[in-house]
Coordinates of C-alpha atoms in Angstrom, one line a residue:
M847 CA -11.3 36.3 -14.9
T848 CA -11.0 35.2 -11.2
E849 CA -7.4 35.3 -10.0
P850 CA -5.9 32.2 -8.4
L851 CA -5.4 32.1 -4.7
V852 CA -2.5 31.7 -2.3
S853 CA -2.3 31.2 1.4
A854 CA -3.2 34.1 3.6
S855 CA -0.7 35.2 6.3
R856 CA -1.1 33.4 9.6
D857 CA -2.0 36.6 11.4
E858 CA -5.1 36.8 9.2
R859 CA -6.3 33.2 9.9
P860 CA -9.1 33.6 12.4
Q861 CA -10.8 31.1 14.7
R862 CA -8.6 28.1 14.2
R863 CA -10.9 26.0 16.3
T864 CA -13.7 26.8 13.9
Q865 CA -11.5 25.8 11.0
I866 CA -10.6 22.5 12.7
L867 CA -14.3 21.8 13.2
T868 CA -15.1 22.7 9.6
G869 CA -12.4 20.4 8.2
A870 CA -13.1 17.6 10.7
V871 CA -16.9 17.4 10.5
G872 CA -17.1 17.4 6.7
H873 CA -14.3 14.8 6.5
L874 CA -16.1 12.6 9.0
V875 CA -19.3 12.6 7.0
E876 CA -17.4 12.0 3.7
Y877 CA -15.9 8.8 5.1
F878 CA -19.1 7.7 6.9
D879 CA -20.7 7.7 3.5
W880 CA -17.8 6.4 1.5
S881 CA -17.0 3.5 3.9
A882 CA -20.6 2.3 4.2
Y883 CA -20.3 0.6 0.8
S884 CA -17.3 -1.6 1.7
F885 CA -18.7 -2.5 5.2
L886 CA -22.1 -3.4 3.8
A887 CA -21.1 -5.2 0.6
I888 CA -21.2 -8.6 2.3
Y889 CA -24.9 -7.9 3.0
F890 CA -26.3 -6.3 -0.2
S891 CA -24.1 -7.9 -2.9
R892 CA -26.9 -10.4 -3.8
Q893 CA -29.4 -7.6 -4.1
F894 CA -27.6 -6.3 -7.2
F895 CA -25.8 -9.3 -8.6
P896 CA -27.3 -12.8 -9.0
G897 CA -25.5 -15.9 -7.8
G898 CA -25.8 -19.1 -5.8
A899 CA -25.8 -19.2 -2.0
D900 CA -22.2 -20.5 -1.9
S901 CA -20.9 -18.4 -4.8
V902 CA -18.4 -15.5 -4.3
V903 CA -19.4 -14.0 -7.7
P904 CA -21.9 -11.5 -6.3
L905 CA -19.4 -10.3 -3.7
L906 CA -16.6 -10.1 -6.3
A907 CA -18.9 -8.1 -8.7
T908 CA -19.8 -5.8 -5.8
F909 CA -16.1 -5.2 -5.1
G910 CA -15.7 -4.6 -8.8
V911 CA -18.1 -1.6 -8.5
F912 CA -16.1 -0.7 -5.4
A913 CA -13.0 -0.5 -7.5
V914 CA -14.8 1.5 -10.2
G915 CA -15.6 4.2 -7.6
F916 CA -11.9 4.4 -7.0
L917 CA -11.0 4.6 -10.7
V918 CA -12.9 7.8 -11.1
R919 CA -11.1 9.4 -8.1
P920 CA -8.2 10.7 -10.2
V921 CA -10.8 12.7 -12.2
G922 CA -12.2 14.1 -8.9
G923 CA -8.6 14.8 -7.7
V924 CA -7.7 16.7 -10.8
L925 CA -11.0 18.6 -11.1
M926 CA -11.5 19.5 -7.4
G927 CA -7.8 20.2 -7.0
R928 CA -7.8 22.7 -9.8
L929 CA -11.0 24.4 -8.5
A930 CA -9.6 24.5 -4.9
D931 CA -6.4 26.1 -6.1
R932 CA -8.2 28.6 -8.3
F933 CA -11.3 29.5 -6.3
G934 CA -10.5 28.5 -2.8
R935 CA -10.8 25.5 -0.5
R936 CA -14.1 26.3 1.1
P937 CA -16.5 26.0 -2.0
V938 CA -14.8 22.8 -3.1
L939 CA -15.2 21.3 0.4
A940 CA -18.8 22.2 0.5
G941 CA -19.5 20.9 -3.0
G942 CA -17.7 17.7 -2.4
V943 CA -19.7 16.7 0.6
A944 CA -22.9 17.5 -1.3
L945 CA -21.9 15.1 -4.1
M946 CA -21.1 12.4 -1.5
G947 CA -24.5 12.8 0.0
L948 CA -26.2 12.5 -3.4
G949 CA -24.3 9.2 -4.1
S950 CA -25.4 7.8 -0.7
L951 CA -29.0 8.7 -1.4
L952 CA -29.0 7.0 -4.7
I953 CA -27.6 3.8 -3.2
G954 CA -30.0 3.9 -0.3
L955 CA -33.0 4.2 -2.6
A956 CA -31.7 2.0 -5.5
P957 CA -34.0 -0.8 -6.8
T958 CA -32.7 -4.4 -6.7
Y959 CA -31.7 -6.7 -9.5
Q960 CA -34.9 -8.7 -9.0
Q961 CA -37.0 -5.6 -9.4
V962 CA -35.4 -3.9 -12.4
G963 CA -32.7 -6.3 -13.7
L964 CA -29.5 -4.8 -15.1
L965 CA -30.6 -1.3 -14.3
A966 CA -29.9 -2.1 -10.6
P967 CA -26.1 -2.5 -10.9
V968 CA -26.1 0.4 -13.3
I969 CA -27.6 2.7 -10.7
L970 CA -25.2 1.3 -8.1
T971 CA -22.3 2.0 -10.4
V972 CA -23.4 5.6 -11.1
A973 CA -23.8 6.3 -7.4
R974 CA -20.4 5.0 -6.7
L975 CA -18.9 7.1 -9.5
I976 CA -20.5 10.2 -8.0
Q977 CA -19.0 9.3 -4.6
G978 CA -15.6 8.6 -6.2
L979 CA -15.6 12.1 -7.7
S980 CA -16.3 13.6 -4.3
T981 CA -13.6 11.5 -2.5
G982 CA -11.0 12.2 -5.2
G983 CA -10.4 15.7 -4.0
E984 CA -11.6 15.5 -0.4
L985 CA -8.4 14.4 1.5
S986 CA -6.1 16.8 -0.3
T987 CA -8.4 19.8 0.0
A988 CA -9.3 19.2 3.6
T989 CA -5.6 18.6 4.5
A990 CA -4.6 21.8 2.7
F991 CA -7.4 23.7 4.4
L992 CA -6.2 22.5 7.9
V993 CA -2.5 22.8 7.2
E994 CA -2.9 26.4 5.9
S995 CA -4.9 27.1 9.1
A996 CA -2.2 25.8 11.4
P997 CA 0.7 27.5 13.2
A998 CA 4.1 26.7 11.6
D999 CA 5.0 24.2 14.3
R1000 CA 1.7 22.4 14.3
R1001 CA 1.1 21.5 10.7
G1002 CA 1.5 17.8 11.3
T1003 CA -0.9 18.0 14.2
Y1004 CA -3.5 19.8 12.2
G1005 CA -3.0 17.6 9.2
S1006 CA -3.5 14.4 11.2
I1007 CA -7.0 15.6 12.2
T1008 CA -8.3 14.5 8.9
N1009 CA -7.4 10.9 9.8
V1010 CA -9.1 11.3 13.2
S1011 CA -12.3 12.5 11.6
S1012 CA -12.2 9.9 8.9
S1013 CA -11.7 7.2 11.5
L1014 CA -14.5 8.5 13.6
G1015 CA -16.7 8.6 10.5
K1016 CA -15.9 4.9 9.9
V1017 CA -16.4 4.0 13.5
L1018 CA -19.8 5.7 13.6
C1019 CA -20.7 3.9 10.4
L1020 CA -19.7 0.6 11.8
L1021 CA -21.6 1.2 15.1
A1022 CA -24.7 2.0 13.1
I1023 CA -24.3 -1.3 11.2
T1024 CA -23.6 -3.2 14.4
L1025 CA -26.7 -1.8 16.0
L1026 CA -28.8 -2.7 13.0
V1027 CA -27.4 -6.2 12.8
R1028 CA -28.1 -6.8 16.5
S1029 CA -31.5 -5.3 16.2
V1030 CA -32.9 -6.8 13.0
G1031 CA -30.7 -9.8 12.4
A1032 CA -28.5 -10.8 9.5
G1033 CA -31.5 -11.9 7.4
A1034 CA -33.3 -8.5 7.5
M1035 CA -29.9 -6.8 7.1
A1036 CA -29.4 -8.5 3.8
D1037 CA -33.0 -7.9 2.8
W1038 CA -33.6 -4.2 3.5
A1039 CA -31.8 -2.8 6.6
W1040 CA -28.5 -2.3 4.7
R1041 CA -30.1 0.8 3.1
V1042 CA -30.4 2.6 6.5
P1043 CA -26.7 3.7 6.9
F1044 CA -26.7 5.1 3.3
L1045 CA -29.8 7.2 4.1
I1046 CA -28.3 8.4 7.4
G1047 CA -25.2 9.4 5.5
A1048 CA -27.3 11.4 3.0
V1049 CA -28.8 13.4 5.9
L1050 CA -25.4 14.0 7.5
A1051 CA -24.0 15.3 4.2
V1052 CA -26.6 18.1 4.2
V1053 CA -25.5 19.1 7.7
A1054 CA -21.8 19.0 6.7
W1055 CA -22.6 21.1 3.6
W1056 CA -24.2 23.8 5.7
I1057 CA -21.2 23.9 8.1
R1058 CA -18.6 24.0 5.3
R1059 CA -20.3 26.7 3.3
S1060 CA -20.0 29.0 6.4
A1061 CA -16.3 28.4 7.0
D1062 CA -13.5 31.0 6.7
E1063 CA -11.4 30.7 3.5
T1064 CA -7.7 30.0 4.1
L1065 CA -6.6 31.8 0.9
E1066 CA -6.5 35.3 -0.5
P1067 CA -6.1 36.5 -4.1
A1068 CA -2.6 36.1 -5.5
R1069 CA -0.5 39.2 -6.1
E1070 CA 1.2 37.5 -9.0
R1071 CA -0.3 35.5 -11.9
P1072 CA 0.9 31.9 -11.6
A1073 CA 1.8 29.6 -14.5
A1074 CA -0.9 29.4 -17.2
N1075 CA -0.8 25.6 -17.2
P1076 CA -0.6 24.2 -13.6
Y1077 CA -0.5 20.6 -14.9
R1078 CA 2.6 21.3 -16.9
E1079 CA 4.2 23.1 -14.0
I1080 CA 3.6 20.1 -11.7
L1081 CA 5.2 17.7 -14.3
T1082 CA 8.1 19.9 -15.0
D1083 CA 9.1 22.2 -12.1
H1084 CA 7.8 19.8 -9.5
R1085 CA 8.1 16.5 -11.3
G1086 CA 10.3 14.8 -8.7
A1087 CA 8.0 15.8 -5.9
F1088 CA 4.9 14.6 -7.8
W1089 CA 6.4 11.1 -8.5
R1090 CA 7.6 10.7 -4.9
A1091 CA 4.1 11.7 -3.7
L1092 CA 2.5 9.2 -6.1
V1093 CA 4.7 6.3 -4.9
L1094 CA 4.2 7.0 -1.2
A1095 CA 0.5 7.5 -1.6
S1096 CA 0.2 4.3 -3.6
V1097 CA 1.8 2.0 -1.0
T1098 CA -0.1 3.8 1.8
A1099 CA -3.4 3.4 0.0
A1100 CA -2.9 -0.3 -0.6
V1101 CA -1.9 -1.0 3.0
F1102 CA -4.6 1.3 4.5
Y1103 CA -7.5 -0.2 2.6
T1104 CA -6.2 -3.7 3.4
W1105 CA -6.2 -3.2 7.2
S1106 CA -9.1 -0.7 7.5
T1107 CA -11.8 -2.4 5.3
Y1108 CA -10.7 -5.6 3.8
V1109 CA -9.2 -7.7 6.6
P1110 CA -12.6 -8.4 8.2
T1111 CA -13.9 -9.7 4.8
W1112 CA -10.7 -11.7 4.4
A1113 CA -11.2 -13.3 7.8
I1114 CA -14.8 -14.2 6.8
L1115 CA -13.7 -15.7 3.5
T1116 CA -10.6 -17.6 4.7
A1117 CA -11.3 -18.4 8.3
G1118 CA -15.1 -18.3 8.7
L1119 CA -15.3 -15.3 11.0
D1120 CA -18.8 -14.3 11.9
K1121 CA -20.1 -11.3 10.0
A1122 CA -21.4 -9.5 13.0
D1123 CA -18.1 -10.0 14.9
A1124 CA -16.3 -8.6 11.9
V1125 CA -18.2 -5.3 12.1
T1126 CA -17.5 -5.0 15.8
I1127 CA -13.8 -5.8 15.4
S1128 CA -13.4 -3.1 12.7
A1129 CA -15.1 -0.5 14.9
I1130 CA -12.6 -1.2 17.8
A1131 CA -9.6 -1.2 15.4
F1132 CA -10.6 2.2 14.0
V1133 CA -10.8 3.6 17.6
V1134 CA -7.2 2.4 18.2
Y1135 CA -6.2 4.0 14.9
G1136 CA -7.9 7.3 15.6
L1137 CA -6.5 7.6 19.1
V1138 CA -2.9 7.5 18.0
Q1139 CA -3.3 10.0 15.0
I1140 CA -2.8 13.3 16.8
P1141 CA 0.0 12.2 19.0
L1142 CA 1.8 10.8 15.9
G1143 CA 1.1 14.0 14.0
R1144 CA 2.5 16.0 16.9
L1145 CA 5.6 13.7 17.0
S1146 CA 6.1 14.3 13.3
D1147 CA 6.2 18.1 14.1
R1148 CA 9.0 17.4 16.5
I1149 CA 11.2 14.8 14.9
G1150 CA 10.2 15.2 11.2
R1151 CA 8.0 13.2 8.8
K1152 CA 10.7 10.8 7.4
P1153 CA 11.3 8.9 10.6
L1154 CA 7.6 7.9 10.8
M1155 CA 7.6 7.0 7.1
Y1156 CA 10.6 4.7 7.6
A1157 CA 9.0 3.1 10.7
F1158 CA 5.8 2.4 8.7
L1159 CA 7.6 0.7 5.8
V1160 CA 10.0 -1.4 7.9
A1161 CA 7.3 -2.5 10.4
G1162 CA 4.9 -3.4 7.5
A1163 CA 7.5 -5.3 5.6
V1164 CA 8.4 -7.4 8.7
C1165 CA 4.9 -7.9 10.2
T1166 CA 2.4 -8.2 7.3
V1167 CA 2.8 -11.9 6.4
P1168 CA 3.0 -13.1 10.0
L1169 CA -0.2 -11.1 10.8
F1170 CA -2.1 -12.6 7.9
L1171 CA -1.0 -16.1 8.9
T1172 CA -2.3 -15.5 12.4
I1173 CA -5.9 -14.7 11.2
S1174 CA -8.5 -17.2 12.4
A1175 CA -12.2 -17.4 13.2
E1176 CA -11.5 -16.3 16.8
P1177 CA -12.7 -12.7 17.1
A1178 CA -10.0 -11.8 19.7
V1179 CA -7.3 -12.9 17.3
V1180 CA -8.7 -10.9 14.3
L1181 CA -9.1 -7.9 16.6
A1182 CA -5.4 -8.1 17.6
V1183 CA -4.3 -8.6 14.0
Q1184 CA -6.4 -5.7 12.6
S1185 CA -5.5 -3.3 15.4
T1186 CA -1.8 -4.0 15.0
G1187 CA -2.0 -3.5 11.2
M1188 CA -4.0 -0.2 11.7
A1189 CA -1.4 1.0 14.3
I1190 CA 1.4 0.4 11.8
T1191 CA -0.5 2.2 9.1
A1192 CA -1.1 5.1 11.4
L1193 CA 2.6 5.9 11.4
M1194 CA 2.4 6.9 7.8
M1195 CA -1.1 8.3 7.7
A1196 CA -0.5 10.7 10.5
C1197 CA 2.1 12.6 8.5
L1198 CA 1.7 11.8 4.8
G1199 CA -1.0 14.3 4.0
T1200 CA 0.9 17.1 5.6
A1201 CA 4.2 16.0 4.1
L1202 CA 2.7 16.0 0.6
A1203 CA 1.1 19.4 1.1
E1204 CA 4.5 20.8 2.2
M1205 CA 6.0 19.6 -1.1
F1206 CA 4.0 22.0 -3.3
P1207 CA 3.4 25.8 -3.4
A1208 CA -0.1 27.0 -2.7
H1209 CA -1.3 27.7 -6.2
I1210 CA -0.8 24.0 -7.2
R1211 CA -1.0 22.4 -3.7
V1212 CA -4.3 20.7 -3.9
L1213 CA -4.0 19.8 -7.6
G1214 CA -0.6 18.2 -7.0
T1215 CA -1.5 16.3 -3.8
G1216 CA -5.0 15.5 -5.0
T1217 CA -3.9 14.0 -8.3
A1218 CA -1.2 11.9 -6.5
F1219 CA -3.6 10.7 -3.8
A1220 CA -6.5 9.9 -6.2
L1221 CA -4.3 8.0 -8.8
A1222 CA -2.7 6.0 -6.0
T1223 CA -6.0 5.2 -4.3
A1224 CA -7.6 4.2 -7.6
V1225 CA -4.9 1.9 -8.8
F1226 CA -3.7 0.5 -5.4
G1227 CA -6.4 1.2 -2.8
G1228 CA -9.6 0.5 -4.7
T1229 CA -8.3 -2.8 -6.2
V1230 CA -7.4 -4.3 -2.8
P1231 CA -10.7 -6.2 -2.3
A1232 CA -10.8 -7.5 -5.9
I1233 CA -7.2 -8.6 -5.8
G1234 CA -7.6 -10.3 -2.4
T1235 CA -10.8 -12.0 -3.3
A1236 CA -9.5 -13.2 -6.7
L1237 CA -6.3 -14.6 -5.2
H1238 CA -8.3 -16.4 -2.5
G1239 CA -10.6 -17.8 -5.2
K1240 CA -7.5 -19.3 -6.9
G1241 CA -6.2 -20.7 -3.6
L1242 CA -3.3 -18.2 -3.5
D1243 CA -4.0 -16.8 0.0
L1244 CA -0.3 -16.1 0.8
A1245 CA 0.3 -14.2 -2.4
F1246 CA -1.9 -11.3 -1.1
P1247 CA 0.2 -10.2 1.9
I1248 CA 3.4 -10.8 -0.1
Y1249 CA 2.1 -8.3 -2.6
L1250 CA 1.8 -5.7 0.2
V1251 CA 5.3 -6.4 1.4
V1252 CA 6.7 -5.9 -2.1
L1253 CA 5.0 -2.5 -2.3
Q1254 CA 6.5 -1.4 1.0
L1255 CA 10.0 -2.4 0.1
V1256 CA 9.8 -0.5 -3.2
A1257 CA 8.8 2.7 -1.3
L1258 CA 11.9 2.6 1.0
P1259 CA 14.3 4.2 -1.4
V1260 CA 11.7 6.8 -2.3
V1261 CA 11.5 8.0 1.3
R1262 CA 15.3 8.3 1.3
R1263 CA 15.1 10.7 -1.6
C1264 CA 12.4 12.9 0.1
G1265 CA 13.6 16.1 1.7
E1266 CA 12.5 16.7 5.3
T1267 CA 9.7 19.3 5.2
A1268 CA 8.6 19.5 8.9
H1269 CA 10.7 22.4 9.9
A1270 CA 10.8 24.3 6.7
P1271 CA 8.3 27.2 5.9
L1272 CA 5.1 26.2 4.1
P1273 CA 5.8 27.1 0.4
D1274 CA 3.4 29.9 -0.7

């Protein structure tokens, strides 16, 4: 039987720049592919779900499938986390990006409802389930890979790279969509051109798979046999850490997916923002978000993770409702609102992945963090578009930002109970 793995000594971790490239490129492709669905839903929803020209039912149904993809993420987090802790980070990272590419290929080639009827949304759902499995373990595995490759005083900096690469992946996806919209027009975009980013993503996944399979493993065989049941160990010996990780990941997922992907759709629904402008605005907001990640990660290495967490929760609780009330059909206003929301979210995202990785020992690190991330994202992140759209449909627009504020207030005492991990040794 293959022995579990633990972190190798830092003297044995070669070519850190290569390790950074390995983690970053694959993560970029993962989020290029994953984000294409939410950015393009406004265009292809009627291809898979019937509905009148003024009906929000097709969009709501499409976001329902979006949520289904998130619901399977806990399965991916548990499965990939267990494999990454047992067999190493590298094979799981390579296999995960291959699954993501397969899901993108299926969506890009899927027949429409008019062509095959109910089989069309079934294919869409299966593809999204495959992508959800991939994404479920991606962030925790990539973060562990980078944190374990980092010097002791740069773990936050290395961990923040995943957010830079995911932001870049989303920006590139948005730029591709923008170019398509400008080139072929909204009509052609809704007819056939929405498929192009998915097919590009499938090709990029092949490239990322090749890069990842050649990476250096950050782990070596354990000298001692760990607990026979890692799930029980997480829920007994590390129960407090797991529940704190779950709460922090939950509020962060809800806020992140609100500002990163749903605010442009919200502006279209509630204020009449032009669809093409919404794509451009999101691209710029992600650039802002990506630019501040590494400086904030480095700051967390110096002053600790908890000050950034507090800043995120307090700023979010104070600013979320006013920002939503400011949204209008004016592109400059929406850009300012989304960029501000993304900058606030960056305070938490720059340090959260590293902080959670620092809570767990190596032999359960990816399983513990991956399960927390995936459950949180499934329940609170993936449901954001459906909740927001449903509340808007009932005329309860103000209830949505209030919901986000409540989540942030609930998380404040949880941060207080967290120990500061920035200057402690990485538990092996």
